[in-house]
Short mmCIF file of C-alpha atoms in Angstrom, two decimals:
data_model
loop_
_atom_site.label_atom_id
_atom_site.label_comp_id
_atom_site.label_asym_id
_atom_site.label_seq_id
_atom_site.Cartn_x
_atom_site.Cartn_y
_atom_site.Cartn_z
CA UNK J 1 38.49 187.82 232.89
CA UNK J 2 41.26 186.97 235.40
CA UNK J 3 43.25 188.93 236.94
CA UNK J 4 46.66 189.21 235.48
CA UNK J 5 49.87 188.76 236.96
CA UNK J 6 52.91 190.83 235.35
CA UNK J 7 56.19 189.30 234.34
CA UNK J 8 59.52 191.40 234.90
CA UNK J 9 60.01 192.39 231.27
CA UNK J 10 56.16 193.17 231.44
CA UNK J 11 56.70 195.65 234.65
CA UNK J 12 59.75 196.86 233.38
CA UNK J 13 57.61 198.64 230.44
CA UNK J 14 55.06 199.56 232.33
CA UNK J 15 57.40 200.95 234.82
CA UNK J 16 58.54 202.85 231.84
CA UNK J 17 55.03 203.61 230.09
CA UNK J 18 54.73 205.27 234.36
CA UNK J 19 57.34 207.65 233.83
CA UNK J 20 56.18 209.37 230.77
CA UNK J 21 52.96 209.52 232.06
CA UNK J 22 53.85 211.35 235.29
CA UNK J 23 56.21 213.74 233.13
CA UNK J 24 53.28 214.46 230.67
CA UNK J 25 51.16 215.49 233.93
CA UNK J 26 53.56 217.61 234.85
CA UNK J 27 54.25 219.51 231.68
CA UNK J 28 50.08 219.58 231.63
CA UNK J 29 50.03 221.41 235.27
CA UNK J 30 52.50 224.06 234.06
CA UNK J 31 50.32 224.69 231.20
CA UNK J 32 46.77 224.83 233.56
CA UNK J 33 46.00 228.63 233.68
CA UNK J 34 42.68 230.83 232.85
CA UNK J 35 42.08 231.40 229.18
CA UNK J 36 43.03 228.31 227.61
CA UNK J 37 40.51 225.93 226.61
CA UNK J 38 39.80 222.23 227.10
CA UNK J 39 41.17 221.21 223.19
CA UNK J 40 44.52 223.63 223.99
CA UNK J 41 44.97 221.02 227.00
CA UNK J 42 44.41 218.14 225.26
CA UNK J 43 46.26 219.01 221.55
CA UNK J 44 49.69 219.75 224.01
CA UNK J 45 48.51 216.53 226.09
CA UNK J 46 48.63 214.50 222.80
CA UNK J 47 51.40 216.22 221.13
CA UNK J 48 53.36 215.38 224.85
CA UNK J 49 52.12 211.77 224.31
CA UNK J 50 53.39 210.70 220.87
CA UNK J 51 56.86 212.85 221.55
CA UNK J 52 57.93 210.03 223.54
CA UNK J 53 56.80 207.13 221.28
CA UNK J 54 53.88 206.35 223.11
CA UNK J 55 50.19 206.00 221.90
CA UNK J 56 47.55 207.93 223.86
CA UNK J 57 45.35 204.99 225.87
CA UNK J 58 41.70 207.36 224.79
CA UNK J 59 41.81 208.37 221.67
CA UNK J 60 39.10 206.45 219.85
CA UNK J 61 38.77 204.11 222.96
CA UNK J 62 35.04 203.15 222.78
CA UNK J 63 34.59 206.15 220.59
CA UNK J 64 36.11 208.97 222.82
CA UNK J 65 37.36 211.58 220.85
CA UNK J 66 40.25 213.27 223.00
CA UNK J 67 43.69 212.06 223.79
CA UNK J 68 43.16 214.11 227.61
CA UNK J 69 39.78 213.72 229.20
CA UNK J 70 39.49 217.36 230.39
CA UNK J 71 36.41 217.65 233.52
CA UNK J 72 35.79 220.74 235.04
CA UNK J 73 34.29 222.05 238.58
CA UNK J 74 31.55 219.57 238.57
CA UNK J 75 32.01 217.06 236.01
CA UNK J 76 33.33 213.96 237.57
CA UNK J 77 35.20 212.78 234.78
CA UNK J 78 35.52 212.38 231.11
CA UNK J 79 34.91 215.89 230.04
CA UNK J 80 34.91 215.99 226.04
CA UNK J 81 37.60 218.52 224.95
CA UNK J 82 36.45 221.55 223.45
CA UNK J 83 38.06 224.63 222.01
CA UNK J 84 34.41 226.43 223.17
CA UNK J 85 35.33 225.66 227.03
CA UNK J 86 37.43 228.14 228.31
CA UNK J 87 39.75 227.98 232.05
CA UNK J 88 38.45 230.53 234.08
CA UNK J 89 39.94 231.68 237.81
CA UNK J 90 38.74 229.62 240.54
CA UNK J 91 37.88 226.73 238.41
CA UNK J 92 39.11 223.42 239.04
CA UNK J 93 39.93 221.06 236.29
CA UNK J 94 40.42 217.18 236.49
CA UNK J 95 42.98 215.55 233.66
CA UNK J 96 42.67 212.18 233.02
CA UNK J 97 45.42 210.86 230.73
CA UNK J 98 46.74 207.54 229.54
CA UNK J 99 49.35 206.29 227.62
CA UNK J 100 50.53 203.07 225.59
CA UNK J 101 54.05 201.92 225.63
CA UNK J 102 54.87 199.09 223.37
CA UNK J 103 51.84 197.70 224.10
CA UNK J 104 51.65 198.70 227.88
CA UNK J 105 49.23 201.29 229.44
CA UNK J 106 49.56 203.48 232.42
CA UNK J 107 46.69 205.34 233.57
CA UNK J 108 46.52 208.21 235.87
CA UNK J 109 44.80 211.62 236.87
CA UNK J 110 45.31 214.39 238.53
CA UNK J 111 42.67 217.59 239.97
CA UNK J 112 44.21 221.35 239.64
CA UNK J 113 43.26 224.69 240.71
CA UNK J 114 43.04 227.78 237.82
CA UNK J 115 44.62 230.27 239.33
CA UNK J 116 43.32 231.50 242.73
CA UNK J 117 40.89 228.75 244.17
CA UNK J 118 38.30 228.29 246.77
CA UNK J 119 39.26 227.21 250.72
CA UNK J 120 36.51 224.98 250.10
CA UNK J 121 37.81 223.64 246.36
CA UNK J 122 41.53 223.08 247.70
CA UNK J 123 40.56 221.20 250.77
CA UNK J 124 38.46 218.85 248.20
CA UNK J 125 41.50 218.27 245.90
CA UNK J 126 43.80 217.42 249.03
CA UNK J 127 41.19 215.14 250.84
CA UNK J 128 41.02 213.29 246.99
CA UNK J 129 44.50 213.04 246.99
CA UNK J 130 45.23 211.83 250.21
CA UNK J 131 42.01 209.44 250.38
CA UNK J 132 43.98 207.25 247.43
CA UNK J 133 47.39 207.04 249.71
CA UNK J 134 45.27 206.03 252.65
CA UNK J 135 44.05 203.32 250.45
CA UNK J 136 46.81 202.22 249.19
CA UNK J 137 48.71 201.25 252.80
CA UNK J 138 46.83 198.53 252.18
CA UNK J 139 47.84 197.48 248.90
CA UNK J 140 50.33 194.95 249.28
CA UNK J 141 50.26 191.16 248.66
CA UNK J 142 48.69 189.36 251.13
CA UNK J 143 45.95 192.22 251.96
CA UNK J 144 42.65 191.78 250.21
CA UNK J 145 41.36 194.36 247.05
CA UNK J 146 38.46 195.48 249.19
CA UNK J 147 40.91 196.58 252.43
CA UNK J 148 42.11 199.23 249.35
CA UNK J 149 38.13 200.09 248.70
CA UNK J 150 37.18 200.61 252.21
CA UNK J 151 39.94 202.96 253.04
CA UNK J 152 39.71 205.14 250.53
CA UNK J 153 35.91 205.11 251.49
CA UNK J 154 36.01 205.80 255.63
CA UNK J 155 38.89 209.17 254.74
CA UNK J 156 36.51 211.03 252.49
CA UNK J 157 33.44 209.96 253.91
CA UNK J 158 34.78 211.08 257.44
CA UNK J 159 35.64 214.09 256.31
CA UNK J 160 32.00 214.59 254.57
CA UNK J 161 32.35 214.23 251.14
CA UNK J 162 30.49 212.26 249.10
CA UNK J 163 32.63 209.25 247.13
CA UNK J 164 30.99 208.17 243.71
CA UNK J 165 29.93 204.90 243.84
CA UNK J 166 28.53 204.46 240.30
CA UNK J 167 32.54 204.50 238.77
CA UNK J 168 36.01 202.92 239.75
CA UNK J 169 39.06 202.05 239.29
CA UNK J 170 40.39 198.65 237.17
CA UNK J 171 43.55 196.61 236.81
CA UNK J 172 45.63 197.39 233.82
CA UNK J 173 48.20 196.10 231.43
CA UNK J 174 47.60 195.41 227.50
CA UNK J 175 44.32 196.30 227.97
CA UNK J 176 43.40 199.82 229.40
CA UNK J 177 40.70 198.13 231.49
CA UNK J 178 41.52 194.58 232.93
CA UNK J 179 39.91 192.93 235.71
CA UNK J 180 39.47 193.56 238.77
CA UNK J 181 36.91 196.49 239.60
CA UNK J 182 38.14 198.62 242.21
CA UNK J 183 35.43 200.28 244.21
CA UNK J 184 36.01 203.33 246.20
CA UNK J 185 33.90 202.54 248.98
CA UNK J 186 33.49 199.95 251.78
CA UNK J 187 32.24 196.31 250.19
CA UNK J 188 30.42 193.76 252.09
CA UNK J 189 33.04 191.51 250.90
CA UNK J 190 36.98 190.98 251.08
CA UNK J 191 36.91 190.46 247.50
CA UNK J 192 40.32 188.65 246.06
CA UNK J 193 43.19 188.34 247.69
CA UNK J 194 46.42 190.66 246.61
CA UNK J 195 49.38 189.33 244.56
CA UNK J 196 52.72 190.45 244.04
CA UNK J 197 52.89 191.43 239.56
CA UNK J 198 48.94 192.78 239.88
CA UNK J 199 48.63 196.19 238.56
CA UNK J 200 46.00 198.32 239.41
CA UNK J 201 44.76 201.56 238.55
CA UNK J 202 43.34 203.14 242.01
CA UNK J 203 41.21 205.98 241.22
CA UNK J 204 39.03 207.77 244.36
CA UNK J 205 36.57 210.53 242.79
CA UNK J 206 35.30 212.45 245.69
CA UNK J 207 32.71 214.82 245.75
CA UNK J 208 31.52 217.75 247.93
CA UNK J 209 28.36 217.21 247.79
CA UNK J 210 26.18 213.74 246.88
CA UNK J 211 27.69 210.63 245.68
CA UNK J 212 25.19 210.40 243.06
CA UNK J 213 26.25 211.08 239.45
CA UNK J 214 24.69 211.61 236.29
CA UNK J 215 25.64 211.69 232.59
CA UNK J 216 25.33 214.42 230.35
CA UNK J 217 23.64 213.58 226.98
CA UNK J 218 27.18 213.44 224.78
CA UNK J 219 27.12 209.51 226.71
CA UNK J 220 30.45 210.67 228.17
CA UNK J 221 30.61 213.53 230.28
CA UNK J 222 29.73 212.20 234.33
CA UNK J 223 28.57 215.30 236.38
CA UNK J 224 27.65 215.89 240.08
CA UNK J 225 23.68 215.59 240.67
CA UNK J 226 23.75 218.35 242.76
CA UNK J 227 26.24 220.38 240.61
CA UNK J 228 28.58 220.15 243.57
CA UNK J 229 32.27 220.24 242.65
CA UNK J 230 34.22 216.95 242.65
CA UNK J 231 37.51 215.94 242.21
CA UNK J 232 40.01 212.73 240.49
CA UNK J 233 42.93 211.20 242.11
CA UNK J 234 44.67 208.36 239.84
CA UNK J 235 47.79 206.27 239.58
CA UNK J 236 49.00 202.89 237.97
CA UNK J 237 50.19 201.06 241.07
CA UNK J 238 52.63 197.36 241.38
CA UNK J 239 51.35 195.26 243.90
CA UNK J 240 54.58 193.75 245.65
CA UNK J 241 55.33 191.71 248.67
CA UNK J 242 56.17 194.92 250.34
CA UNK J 243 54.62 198.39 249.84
CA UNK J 244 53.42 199.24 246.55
CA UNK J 245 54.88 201.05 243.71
CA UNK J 246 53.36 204.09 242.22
CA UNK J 247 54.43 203.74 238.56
CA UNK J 248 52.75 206.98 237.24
CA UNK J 249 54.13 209.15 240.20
CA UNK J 250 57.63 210.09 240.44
CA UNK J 251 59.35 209.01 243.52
#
């Protein structure tokens, strides 16, 4: 499948499918405390969703059955929802959310702390976090989709972490998963060449431990081999001729 390159009506509702997004993450932090469960997250995360006119990008995608993939401590991502998996303090919780806008989707996730967290745990979530903006310095046309990879790779590795290698991140549009695959490590390879109108959804999940991941036997839940906690970084970012555009983050 090639990659596709957005028109300006096309960006313009992404752009806009962005902005909810980021605004349902940030009702969803505010909500993040201990004794709520998984389904409480993702019943306000759909209700959040479909109050704006928008169509959650999960639900029934591939047979998921949440709106809010909800991963905690050290599942990786795409936790089931469950009103029998309760927030406790010191957790830490990954939300993975999409939404479809007249046809558009924006992906994006975020990692947060229940209550009072770990040293250890908060440094992970920040390292996450800032291994996707070192990658992205390098998304811009011109660069190549593996300068983004390698980046992202050499921050968390230098630090010690371990960056999963057997998931990553995928252009997006009318589909929820378009080409290309976006590693989070260093390739051997440049791999294609950036364009201005590419959208992307850069996604580094770092670990503290191993980079090796395994799945849990509902085919959807991804967990830490060693049980070590890990963390999700996501956003739906415009390639342009200058620096990018984060459309699920607001500016």
């Amino acid at each position: 499948m090639a990659v596709t390159i957005k028109s300006p009506r096309e960006i313009e509702l992404m752009t806009k499918a962005g902005e909810i997004l980021a605004t349902v993450h940030e009702e969803l932090e505010k909500f993040i405390k201990p004794g709520i469960t998984t389904k409480d997250i993702d019943k306000l995360g759909e209700e959040l969703i479909r109050s704006y006119d928008c169509i959650p990008s999960f639900l029934d995608y591939n047979g998921y059955p949440g709106s809010i993939c909800v991963s905690i401590n050290e599942e990786v991502v795409h936790g089931i929802p469950s009103p029998h998996r309760i927030l406790r303090e010191g957790d830490i919780v990954s939300l993975d959310a999409g939404v479809i806008y007249k046809g558009y989707h924006s992906d994006a996730a975020r990692t947060y702390g229940v209550g009072r967290i770990s040293e250890e745990a908060r440094q992970l979530i920040e390292v996450t976090r800032e291994s996707f903006f070192e990658g992205i310095k390098y998304a811009k046309e011109g660069n190549y989709l593996f300068d983004i990879s390698g980046a992202i790779g050499k921050y968390a590795n230098d630090r010690g972490y371990g960056v999963v290698r057997d998931l990553c991140g995928h252009g997006i549009g009318t589909d929820l998963h378009e080409s290309p695959e976006i590693p989070n490590y260093e390739m051997p390879r440049k791999g294609l060449k950036l364009k201005a109108g590419m959208t992307l959804a850069i996604e580094p999940m770092i670990n503290i431990g191993t980079h090796e991941v395994e799945w849990l036997d509902d085919d959807w839940t991804v967990i830490t081999k060693d049980h070590s906690l890990s963390a999700h970084y996501e956003n739906t970012v415009l390639i342009t001729e200058g620096e990018p555009v984060l459309l699920s983050l607001k500016q």
